[in-house]
mmCIF file of C-alpha atoms and ligand atoms in Angstrom:
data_model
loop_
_atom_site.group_PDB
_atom_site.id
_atom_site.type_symbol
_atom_site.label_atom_id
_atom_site.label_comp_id
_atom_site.label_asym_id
_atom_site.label_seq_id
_atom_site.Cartn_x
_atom_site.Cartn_y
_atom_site.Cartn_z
ATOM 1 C CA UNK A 1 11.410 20.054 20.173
ATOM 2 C CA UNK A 2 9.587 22.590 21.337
ATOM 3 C CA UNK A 3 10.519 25.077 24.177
ATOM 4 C CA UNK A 4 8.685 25.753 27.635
ATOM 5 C CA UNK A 5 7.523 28.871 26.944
ATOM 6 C CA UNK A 6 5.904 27.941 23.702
ATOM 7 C CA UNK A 7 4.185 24.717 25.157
ATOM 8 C CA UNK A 8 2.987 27.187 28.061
ATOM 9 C CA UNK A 9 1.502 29.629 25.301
ATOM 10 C CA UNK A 10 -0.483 26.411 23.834
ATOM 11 C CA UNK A 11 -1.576 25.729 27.181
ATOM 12 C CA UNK A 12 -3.042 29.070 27.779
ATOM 13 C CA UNK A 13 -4.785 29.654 24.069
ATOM 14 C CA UNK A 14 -5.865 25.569 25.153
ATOM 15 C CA UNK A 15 -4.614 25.279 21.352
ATOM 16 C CA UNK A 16 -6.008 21.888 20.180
ATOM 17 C CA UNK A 17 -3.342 21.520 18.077
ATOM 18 C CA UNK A 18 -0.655 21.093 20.207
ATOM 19 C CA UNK A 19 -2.848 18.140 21.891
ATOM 20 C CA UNK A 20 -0.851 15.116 21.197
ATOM 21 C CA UNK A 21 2.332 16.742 20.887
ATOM 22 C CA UNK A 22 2.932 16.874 24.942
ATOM 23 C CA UNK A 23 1.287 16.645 28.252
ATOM 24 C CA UNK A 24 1.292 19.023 31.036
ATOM 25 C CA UNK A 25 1.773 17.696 34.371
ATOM 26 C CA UNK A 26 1.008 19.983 37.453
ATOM 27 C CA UNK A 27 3.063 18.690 40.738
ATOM 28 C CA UNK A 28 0.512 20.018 42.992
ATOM 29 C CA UNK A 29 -2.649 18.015 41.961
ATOM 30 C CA UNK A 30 -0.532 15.020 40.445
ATOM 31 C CA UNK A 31 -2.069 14.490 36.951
ATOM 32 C CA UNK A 32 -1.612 15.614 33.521
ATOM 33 C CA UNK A 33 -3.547 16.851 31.045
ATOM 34 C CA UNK A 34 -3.614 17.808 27.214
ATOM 35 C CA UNK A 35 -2.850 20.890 26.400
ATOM 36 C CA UNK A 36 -5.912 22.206 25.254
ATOM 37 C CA UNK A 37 -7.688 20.826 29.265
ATOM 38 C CA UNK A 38 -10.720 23.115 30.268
ATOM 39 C CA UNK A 39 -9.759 22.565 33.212
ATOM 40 C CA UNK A 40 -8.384 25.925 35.357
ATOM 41 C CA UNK A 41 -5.199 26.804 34.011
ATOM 42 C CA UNK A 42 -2.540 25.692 37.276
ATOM 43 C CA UNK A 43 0.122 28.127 38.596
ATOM 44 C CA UNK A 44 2.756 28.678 36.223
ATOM 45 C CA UNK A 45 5.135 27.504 38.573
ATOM 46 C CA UNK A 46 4.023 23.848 39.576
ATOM 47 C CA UNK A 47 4.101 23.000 35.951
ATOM 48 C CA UNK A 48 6.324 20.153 34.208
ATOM 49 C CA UNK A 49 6.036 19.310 30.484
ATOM 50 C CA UNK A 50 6.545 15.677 29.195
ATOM 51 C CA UNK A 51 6.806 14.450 25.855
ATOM 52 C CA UNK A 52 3.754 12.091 26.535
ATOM 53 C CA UNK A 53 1.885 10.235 29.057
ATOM 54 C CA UNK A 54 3.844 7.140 29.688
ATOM 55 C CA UNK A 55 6.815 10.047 30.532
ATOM 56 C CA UNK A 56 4.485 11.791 32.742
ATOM 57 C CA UNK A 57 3.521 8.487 34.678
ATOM 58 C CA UNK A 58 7.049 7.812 34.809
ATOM 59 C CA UNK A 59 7.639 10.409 37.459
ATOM 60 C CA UNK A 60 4.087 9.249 39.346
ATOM 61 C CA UNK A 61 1.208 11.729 37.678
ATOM 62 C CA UNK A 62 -2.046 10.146 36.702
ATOM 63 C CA UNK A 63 -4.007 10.869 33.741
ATOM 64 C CA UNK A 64 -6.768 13.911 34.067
ATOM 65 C CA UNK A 65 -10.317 12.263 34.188
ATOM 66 C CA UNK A 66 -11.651 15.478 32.400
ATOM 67 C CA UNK A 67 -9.364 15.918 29.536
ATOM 68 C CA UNK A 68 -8.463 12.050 29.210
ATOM 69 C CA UNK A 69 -4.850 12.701 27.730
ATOM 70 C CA UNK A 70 -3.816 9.555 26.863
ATOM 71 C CA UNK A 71 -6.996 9.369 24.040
ATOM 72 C CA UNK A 72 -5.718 11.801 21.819
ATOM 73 C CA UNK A 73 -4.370 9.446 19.278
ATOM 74 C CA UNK A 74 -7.523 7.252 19.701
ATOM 75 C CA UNK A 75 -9.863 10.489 19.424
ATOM 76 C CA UNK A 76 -8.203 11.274 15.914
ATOM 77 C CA UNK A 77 -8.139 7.888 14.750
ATOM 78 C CA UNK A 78 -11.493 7.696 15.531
ATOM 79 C CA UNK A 79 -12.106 11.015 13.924
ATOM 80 C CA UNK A 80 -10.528 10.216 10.456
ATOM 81 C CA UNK A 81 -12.287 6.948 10.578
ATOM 82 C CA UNK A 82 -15.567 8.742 10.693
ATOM 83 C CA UNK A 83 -14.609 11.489 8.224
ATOM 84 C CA UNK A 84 -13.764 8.124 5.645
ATOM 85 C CA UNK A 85 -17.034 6.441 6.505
ATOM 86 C CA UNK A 86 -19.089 10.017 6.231
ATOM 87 C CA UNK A 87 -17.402 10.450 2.731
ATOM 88 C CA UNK A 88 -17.932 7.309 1.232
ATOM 89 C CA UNK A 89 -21.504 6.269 2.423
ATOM 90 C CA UNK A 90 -23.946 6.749 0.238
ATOM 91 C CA UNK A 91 -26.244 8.065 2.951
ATOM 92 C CA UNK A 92 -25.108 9.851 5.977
ATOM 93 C CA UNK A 93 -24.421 7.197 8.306
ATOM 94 C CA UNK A 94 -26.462 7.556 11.438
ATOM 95 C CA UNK A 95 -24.445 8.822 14.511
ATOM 96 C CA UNK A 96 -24.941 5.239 16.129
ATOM 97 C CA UNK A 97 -23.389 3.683 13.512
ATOM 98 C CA UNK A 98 -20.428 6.164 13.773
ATOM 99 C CA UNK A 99 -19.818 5.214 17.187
ATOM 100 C CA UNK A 100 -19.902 1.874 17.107
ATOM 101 C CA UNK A 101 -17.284 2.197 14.193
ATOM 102 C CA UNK A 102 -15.386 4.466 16.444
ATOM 103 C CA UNK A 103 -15.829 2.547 19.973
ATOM 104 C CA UNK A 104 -16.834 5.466 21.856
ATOM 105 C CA UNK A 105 -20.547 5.904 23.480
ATOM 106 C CA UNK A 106 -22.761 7.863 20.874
ATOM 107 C CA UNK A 107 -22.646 11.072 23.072
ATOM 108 C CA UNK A 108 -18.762 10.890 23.913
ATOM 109 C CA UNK A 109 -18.144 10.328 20.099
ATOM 110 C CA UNK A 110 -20.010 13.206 18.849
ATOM 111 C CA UNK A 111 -18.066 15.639 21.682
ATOM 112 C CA UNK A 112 -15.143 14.364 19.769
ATOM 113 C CA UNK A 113 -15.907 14.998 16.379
ATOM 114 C CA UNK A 114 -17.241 18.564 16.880
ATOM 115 C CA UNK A 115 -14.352 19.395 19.153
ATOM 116 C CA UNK A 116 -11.983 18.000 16.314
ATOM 117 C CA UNK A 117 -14.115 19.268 13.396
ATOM 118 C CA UNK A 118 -16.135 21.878 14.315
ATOM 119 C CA UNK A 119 -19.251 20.089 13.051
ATOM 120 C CA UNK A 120 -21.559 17.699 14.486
ATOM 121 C CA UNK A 121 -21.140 14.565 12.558
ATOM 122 C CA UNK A 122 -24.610 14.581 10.719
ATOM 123 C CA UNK A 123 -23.948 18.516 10.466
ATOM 124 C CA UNK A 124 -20.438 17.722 8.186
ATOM 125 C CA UNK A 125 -21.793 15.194 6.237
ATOM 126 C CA UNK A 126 -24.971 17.651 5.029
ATOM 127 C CA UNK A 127 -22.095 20.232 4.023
ATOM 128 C CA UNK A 128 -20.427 17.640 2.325
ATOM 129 C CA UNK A 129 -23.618 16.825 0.493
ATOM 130 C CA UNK A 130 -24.160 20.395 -0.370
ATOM 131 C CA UNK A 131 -20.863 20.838 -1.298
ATOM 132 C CA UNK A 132 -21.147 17.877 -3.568
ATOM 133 C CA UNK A 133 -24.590 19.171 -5.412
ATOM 134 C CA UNK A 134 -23.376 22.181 -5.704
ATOM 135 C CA UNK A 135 -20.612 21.980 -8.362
ATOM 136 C CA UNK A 136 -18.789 18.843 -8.789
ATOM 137 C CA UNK A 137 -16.437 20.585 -10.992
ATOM 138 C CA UNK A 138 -15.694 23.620 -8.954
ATOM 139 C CA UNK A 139 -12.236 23.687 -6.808
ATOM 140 C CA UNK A 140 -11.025 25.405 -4.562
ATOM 141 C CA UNK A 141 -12.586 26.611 -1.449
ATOM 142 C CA UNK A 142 -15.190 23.850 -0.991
ATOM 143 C CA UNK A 143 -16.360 23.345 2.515
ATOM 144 C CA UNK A 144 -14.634 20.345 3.002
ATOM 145 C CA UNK A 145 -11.402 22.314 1.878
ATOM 146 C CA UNK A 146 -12.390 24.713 4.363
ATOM 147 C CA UNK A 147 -12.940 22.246 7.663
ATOM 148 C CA UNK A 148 -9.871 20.689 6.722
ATOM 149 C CA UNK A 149 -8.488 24.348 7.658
ATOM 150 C CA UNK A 150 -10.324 24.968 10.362
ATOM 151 C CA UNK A 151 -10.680 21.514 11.751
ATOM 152 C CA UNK A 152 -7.402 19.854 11.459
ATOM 153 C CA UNK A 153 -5.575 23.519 10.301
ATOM 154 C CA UNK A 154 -2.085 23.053 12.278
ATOM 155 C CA UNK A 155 -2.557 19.856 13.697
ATOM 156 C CA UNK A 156 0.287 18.206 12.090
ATOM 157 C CA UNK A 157 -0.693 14.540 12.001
ATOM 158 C CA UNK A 158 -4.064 15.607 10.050
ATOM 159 C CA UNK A 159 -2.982 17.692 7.708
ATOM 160 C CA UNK A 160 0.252 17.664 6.072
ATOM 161 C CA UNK A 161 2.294 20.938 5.897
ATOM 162 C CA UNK A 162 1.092 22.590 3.139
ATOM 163 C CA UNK A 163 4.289 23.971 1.677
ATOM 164 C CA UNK A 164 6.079 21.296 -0.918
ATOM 165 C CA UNK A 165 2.867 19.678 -1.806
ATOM 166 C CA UNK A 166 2.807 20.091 -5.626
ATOM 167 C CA UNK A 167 5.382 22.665 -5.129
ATOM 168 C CA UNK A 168 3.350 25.097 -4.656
ATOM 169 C CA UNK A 169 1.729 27.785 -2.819
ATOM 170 C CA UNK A 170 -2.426 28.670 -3.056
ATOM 171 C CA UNK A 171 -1.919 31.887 -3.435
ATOM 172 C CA UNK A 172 -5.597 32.166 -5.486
ATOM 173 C CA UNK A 173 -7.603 30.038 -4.176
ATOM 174 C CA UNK A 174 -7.923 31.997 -0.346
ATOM 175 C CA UNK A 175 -10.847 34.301 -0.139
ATOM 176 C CA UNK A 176 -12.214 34.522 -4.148
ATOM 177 C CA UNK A 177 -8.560 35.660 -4.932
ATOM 178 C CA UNK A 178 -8.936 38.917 -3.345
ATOM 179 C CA UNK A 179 -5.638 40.649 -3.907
ATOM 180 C CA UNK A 180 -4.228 38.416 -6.716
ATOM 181 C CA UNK A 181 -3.698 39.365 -9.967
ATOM 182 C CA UNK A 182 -4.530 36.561 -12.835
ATOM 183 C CA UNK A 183 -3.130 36.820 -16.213
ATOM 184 C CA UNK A 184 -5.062 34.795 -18.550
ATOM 185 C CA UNK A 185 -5.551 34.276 -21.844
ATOM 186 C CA UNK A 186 -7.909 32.126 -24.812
ATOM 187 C CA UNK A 187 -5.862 30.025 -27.695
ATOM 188 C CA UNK A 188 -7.193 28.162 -29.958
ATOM 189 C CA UNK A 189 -5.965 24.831 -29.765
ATOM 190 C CA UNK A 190 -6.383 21.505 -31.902
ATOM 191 C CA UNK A 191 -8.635 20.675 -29.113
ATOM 192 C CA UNK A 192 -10.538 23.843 -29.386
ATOM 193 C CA UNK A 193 -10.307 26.878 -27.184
ATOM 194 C CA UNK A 194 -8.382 26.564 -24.172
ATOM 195 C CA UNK A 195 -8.232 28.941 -21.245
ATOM 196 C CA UNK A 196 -4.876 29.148 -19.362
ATOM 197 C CA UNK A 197 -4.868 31.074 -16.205
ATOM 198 C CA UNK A 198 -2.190 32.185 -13.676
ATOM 199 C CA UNK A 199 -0.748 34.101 -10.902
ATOM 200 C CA UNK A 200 2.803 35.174 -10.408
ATOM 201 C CA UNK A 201 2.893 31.650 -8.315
ATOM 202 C CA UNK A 202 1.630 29.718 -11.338
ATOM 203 C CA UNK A 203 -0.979 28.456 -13.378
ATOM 204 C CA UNK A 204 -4.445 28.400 -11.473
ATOM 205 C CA UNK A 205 -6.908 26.974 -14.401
ATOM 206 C CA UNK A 206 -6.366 25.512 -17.470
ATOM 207 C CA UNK A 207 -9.802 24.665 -19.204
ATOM 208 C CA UNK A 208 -11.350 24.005 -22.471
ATOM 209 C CA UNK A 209 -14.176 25.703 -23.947
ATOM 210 C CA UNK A 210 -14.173 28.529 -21.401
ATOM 211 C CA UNK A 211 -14.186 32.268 -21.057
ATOM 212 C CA UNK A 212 -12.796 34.719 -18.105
ATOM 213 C CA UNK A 213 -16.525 34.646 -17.191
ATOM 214 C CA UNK A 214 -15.816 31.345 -15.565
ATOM 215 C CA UNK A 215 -12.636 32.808 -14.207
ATOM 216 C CA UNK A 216 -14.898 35.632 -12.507
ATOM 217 C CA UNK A 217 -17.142 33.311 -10.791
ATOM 218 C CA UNK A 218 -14.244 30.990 -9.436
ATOM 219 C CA UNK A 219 -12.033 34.459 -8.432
ATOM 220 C CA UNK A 220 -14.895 37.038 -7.852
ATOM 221 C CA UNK A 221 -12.579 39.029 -6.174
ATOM 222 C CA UNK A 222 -8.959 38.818 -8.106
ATOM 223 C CA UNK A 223 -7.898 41.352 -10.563
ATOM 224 C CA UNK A 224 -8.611 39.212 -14.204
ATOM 225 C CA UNK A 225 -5.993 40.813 -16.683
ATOM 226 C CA UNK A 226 -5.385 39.328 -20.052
ATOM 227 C CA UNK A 227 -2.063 38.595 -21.782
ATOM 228 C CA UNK A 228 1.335 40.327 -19.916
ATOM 229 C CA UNK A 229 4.491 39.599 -21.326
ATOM 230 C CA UNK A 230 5.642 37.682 -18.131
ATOM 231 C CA UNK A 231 2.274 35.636 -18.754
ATOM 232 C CA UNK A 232 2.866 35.022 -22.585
ATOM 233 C CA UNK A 233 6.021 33.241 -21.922
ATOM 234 C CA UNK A 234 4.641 30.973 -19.343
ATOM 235 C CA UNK A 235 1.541 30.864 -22.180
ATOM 236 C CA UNK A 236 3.815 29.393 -24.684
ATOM 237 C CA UNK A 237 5.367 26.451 -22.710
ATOM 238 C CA UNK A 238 1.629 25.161 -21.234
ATOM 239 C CA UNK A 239 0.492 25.582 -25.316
ATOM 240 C CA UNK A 240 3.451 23.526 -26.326
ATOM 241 C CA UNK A 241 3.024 20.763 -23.357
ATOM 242 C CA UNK A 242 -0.547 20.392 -24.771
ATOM 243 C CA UNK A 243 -0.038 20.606 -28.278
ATOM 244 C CA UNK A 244 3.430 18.038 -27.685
ATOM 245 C CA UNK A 245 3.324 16.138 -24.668
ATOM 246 C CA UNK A 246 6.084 16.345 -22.981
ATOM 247 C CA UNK A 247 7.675 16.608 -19.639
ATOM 248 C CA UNK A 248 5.489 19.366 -18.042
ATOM 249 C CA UNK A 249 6.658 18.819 -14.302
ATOM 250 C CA UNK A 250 9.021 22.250 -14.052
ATOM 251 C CA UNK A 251 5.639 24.684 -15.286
ATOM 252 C CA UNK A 252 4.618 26.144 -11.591
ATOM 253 C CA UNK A 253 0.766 25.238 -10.239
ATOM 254 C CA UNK A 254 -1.080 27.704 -7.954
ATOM 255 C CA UNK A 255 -3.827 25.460 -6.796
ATOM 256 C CA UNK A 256 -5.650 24.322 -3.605
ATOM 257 C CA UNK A 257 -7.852 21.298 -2.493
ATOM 258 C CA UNK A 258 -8.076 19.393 0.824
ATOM 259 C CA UNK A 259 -4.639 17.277 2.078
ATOM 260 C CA UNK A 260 -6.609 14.404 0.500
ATOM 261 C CA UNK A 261 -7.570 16.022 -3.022
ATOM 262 C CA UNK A 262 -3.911 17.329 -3.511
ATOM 263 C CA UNK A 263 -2.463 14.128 -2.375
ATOM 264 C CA UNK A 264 -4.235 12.916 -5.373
ATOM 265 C CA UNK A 265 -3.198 15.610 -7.892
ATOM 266 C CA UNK A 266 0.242 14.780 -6.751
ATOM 267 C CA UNK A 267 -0.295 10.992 -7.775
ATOM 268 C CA UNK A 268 -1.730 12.131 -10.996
ATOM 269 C CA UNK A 269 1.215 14.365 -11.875
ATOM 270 C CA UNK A 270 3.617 11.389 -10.849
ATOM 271 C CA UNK A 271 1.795 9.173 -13.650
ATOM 272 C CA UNK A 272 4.689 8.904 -16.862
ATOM 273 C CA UNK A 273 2.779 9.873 -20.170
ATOM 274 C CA UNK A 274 2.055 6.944 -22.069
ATOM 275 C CA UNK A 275 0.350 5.186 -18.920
ATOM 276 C CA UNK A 276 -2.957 5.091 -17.279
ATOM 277 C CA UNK A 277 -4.762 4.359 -13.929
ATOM 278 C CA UNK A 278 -7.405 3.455 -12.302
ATOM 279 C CA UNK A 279 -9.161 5.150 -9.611
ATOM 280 C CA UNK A 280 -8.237 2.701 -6.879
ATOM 281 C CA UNK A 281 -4.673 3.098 -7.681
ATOM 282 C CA UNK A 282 -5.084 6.924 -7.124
ATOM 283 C CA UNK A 283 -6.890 6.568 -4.066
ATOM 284 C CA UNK A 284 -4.137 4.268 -2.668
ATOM 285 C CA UNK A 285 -1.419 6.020 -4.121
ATOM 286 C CA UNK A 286 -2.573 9.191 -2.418
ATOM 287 C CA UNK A 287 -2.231 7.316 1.174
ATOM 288 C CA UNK A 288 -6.032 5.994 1.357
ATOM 289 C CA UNK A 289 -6.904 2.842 -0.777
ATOM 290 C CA UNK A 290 -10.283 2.710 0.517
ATOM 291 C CA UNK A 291 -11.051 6.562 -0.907
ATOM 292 C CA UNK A 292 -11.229 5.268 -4.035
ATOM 293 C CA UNK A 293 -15.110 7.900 -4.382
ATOM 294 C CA UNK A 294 -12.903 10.389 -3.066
ATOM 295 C CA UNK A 295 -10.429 9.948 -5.635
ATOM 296 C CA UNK A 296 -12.483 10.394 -8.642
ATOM 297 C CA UNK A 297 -13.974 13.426 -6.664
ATOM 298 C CA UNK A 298 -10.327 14.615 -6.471
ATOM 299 C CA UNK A 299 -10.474 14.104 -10.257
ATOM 300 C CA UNK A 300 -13.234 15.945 -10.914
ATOM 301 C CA UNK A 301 -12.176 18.861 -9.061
ATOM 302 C CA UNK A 302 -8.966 19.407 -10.565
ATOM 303 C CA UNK A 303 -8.635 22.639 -11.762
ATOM 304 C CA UNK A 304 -5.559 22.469 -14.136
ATOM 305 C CA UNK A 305 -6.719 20.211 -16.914
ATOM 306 C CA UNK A 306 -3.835 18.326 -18.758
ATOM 307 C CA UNK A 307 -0.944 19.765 -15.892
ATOM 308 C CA UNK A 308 -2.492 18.127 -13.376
ATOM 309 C CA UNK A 309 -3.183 14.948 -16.001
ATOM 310 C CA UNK A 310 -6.267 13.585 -15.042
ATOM 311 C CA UNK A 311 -7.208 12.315 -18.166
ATOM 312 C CA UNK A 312 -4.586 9.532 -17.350
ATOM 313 C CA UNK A 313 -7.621 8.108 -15.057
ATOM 314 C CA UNK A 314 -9.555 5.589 -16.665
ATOM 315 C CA UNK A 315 -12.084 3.023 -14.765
ATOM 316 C CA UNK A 316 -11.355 -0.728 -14.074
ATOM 317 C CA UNK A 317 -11.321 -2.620 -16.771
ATOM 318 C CA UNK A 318 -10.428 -0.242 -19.110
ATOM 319 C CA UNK A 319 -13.884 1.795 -19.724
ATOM 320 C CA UNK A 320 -12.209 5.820 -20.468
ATOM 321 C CA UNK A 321 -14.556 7.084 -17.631
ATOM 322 C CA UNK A 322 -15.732 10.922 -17.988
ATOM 323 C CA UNK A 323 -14.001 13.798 -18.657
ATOM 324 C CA UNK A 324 -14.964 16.982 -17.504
ATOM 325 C CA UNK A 325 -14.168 18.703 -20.970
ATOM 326 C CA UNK A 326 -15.653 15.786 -23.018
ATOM 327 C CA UNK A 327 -14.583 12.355 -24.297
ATOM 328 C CA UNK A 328 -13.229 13.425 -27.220
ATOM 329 C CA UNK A 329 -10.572 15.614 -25.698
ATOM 330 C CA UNK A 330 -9.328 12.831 -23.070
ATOM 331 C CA UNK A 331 -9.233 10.420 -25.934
ATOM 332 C CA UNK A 332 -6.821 12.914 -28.035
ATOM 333 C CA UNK A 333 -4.696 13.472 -25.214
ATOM 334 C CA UNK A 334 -4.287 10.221 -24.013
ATOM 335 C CA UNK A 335 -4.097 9.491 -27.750
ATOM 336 C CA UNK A 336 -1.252 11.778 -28.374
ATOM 337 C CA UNK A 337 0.771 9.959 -25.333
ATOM 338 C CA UNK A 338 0.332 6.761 -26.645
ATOM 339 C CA UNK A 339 -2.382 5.744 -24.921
ATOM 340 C CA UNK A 340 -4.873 3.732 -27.270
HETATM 341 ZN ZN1 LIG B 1 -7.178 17.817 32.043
#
């Protein structure tokens, strides 16, 4: 629960996040308003918190016409619907279309979305487009990644507390790495070269047929250093998951994608060797069934090939689907597993 004092420091930064999580009612004027109300901050003094609306109205306070409290659960319902229909259209849906989705008037729904988002609708789904041409194999700080921060950032609801997920922190993947060391090192493999990559957190990249050049353009600004004893240990255990498949759960991750994308990792990593599945399945196992373009995007942007197993992916109906290091690599590993 949170205390007075911190609830009053929300309502003076008008800290979005905290919308949602109670309403402040003012005694003088009679209503109540989400935190984050333009509206002139009242006297210190004639202020009451309440866990919600119905508690304020309780005690005889009306909703604010200018903040409209009680919408805050339909504003980011309406939001993430958007955000889903944005990301899987083929073609930026039109901002009409949006609203009607949404129920809100064109003009109210777009105040909405850039107040939640920081982007006009159309404005988000060009980034996403660009973000999509750009590199569909690049990870980490992708402009979705990084509206996801700065939109939904520490509004609980939207994005899941970052610690635990994957066990992991993203130590690397903040500002090109500036600061972090990475160990990494080439070994030749039966499936060729493979470049394994970490920080003292865990392994950021594992690739095939790559060289610390590709290291420098996703960490431009980390400290590359090759081999380390402390490194070389950790080495040995990814080479031997590879080369014998094997329970790989316990080897530490340092990576970094939206709530969405690592949702998905986190599926993949909870597939048993041996066993395959489809895209659909990811996208619903990761909380979002209808995602399922999402999920293969997800896929493709996984940055620790074979830890982060998404060669267990195949398409409906059994087709192998692509593999970012080739077909012939995703067929040996799944092949080694078990998987024919
Ligand atoms: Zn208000």
């Amino acid at each position: 629960m949170l205390t007075d004092d911190t609830a009053w420091a929300a309502v003076l930064r008008r800290d979005r996040a905290f919308d949602g999580r109670f309403v402040t009612g003012v005694l003088t004027t009679g209503i109540y308003c989400r935190p984050s109300c333009a509206a002139r901050h009242p006297a210190r003094g004639n202020v009451r918190f309440f866990a919600d609306g119905a508690a304020a109205r309780a005690v005889g306070l009306r909703a604010c016409k200018r903040c409209l409290p009680d919408d805050v659960g339909r504003d980011e319902a309406a939001v993430l619907a958007a955000l889903d229909e944005i990301r899987q259209a083929e073609d930026a849906p039109s901002l009409a279309a949006l609203a009607q989705l949404t129920g809100y008037s064109p003009t109210h729904f777009q105040r909405v979305f850039k107040r939640a988002i920081g982007l006009s609708p159309a404005a988000y789904a060009r980034a996403l487009r660009e973000e999509r041409a750009r590199d569909a194999l690049s990870g980490g700080s992708d402009v979705t990644g990084a509206i996801y921060e700065a939109g939904y950032g520490s509004a609980s609801r939207f994005y899941e507390n970052t610690k635990g997920r994957l066990g992991m922190t993203a130590s690397a993947w903040a500002n090109g790495g500036a600061g972090v060391t990475i160990h990494w090192a080439v070994v030749e493999t039966s499936m060729g070269a493979m470049l394994v990559a970490a920080t003292d957190k865990g392994v950021c990249r594992l690739s095939f047929n790559e060289d610390a050049s590709e290291l420098a353009r996703r960490f431009p600004k980390a400290e590359l250093v090759e081999g380390g004893a402390e490194f070389e240990k950790l080495l040995a255990e990814v080479v031997a998951s590879v080369e014998a498949p094997g329970d790989f759960a316990h080897i530490p991750l340092d990576v970094k994608g939206t709530a969405f994308q690592e949702a998905c990792w986190k599926a993949l990593r909870a597939i048993p060797p041996g066993e395959t599945r489809t895209y659909a399945e990811i996208a619903a196992a990761a909380g979002n069934p209808k995602a399922v373009r999402a999920a293969g995007s997800a896929n493709a942007r996984n940055n620790v090939a074979v830890l982060i197993p998404c060669h267990r992916v195949i398409r409906t109906g059994g087709d192998l689907g692509g593999y970012a290091y080739g077909l012939d690599i995703k067929r040996e590993l799944l092949k080694r597993e078990g998987v024919e």
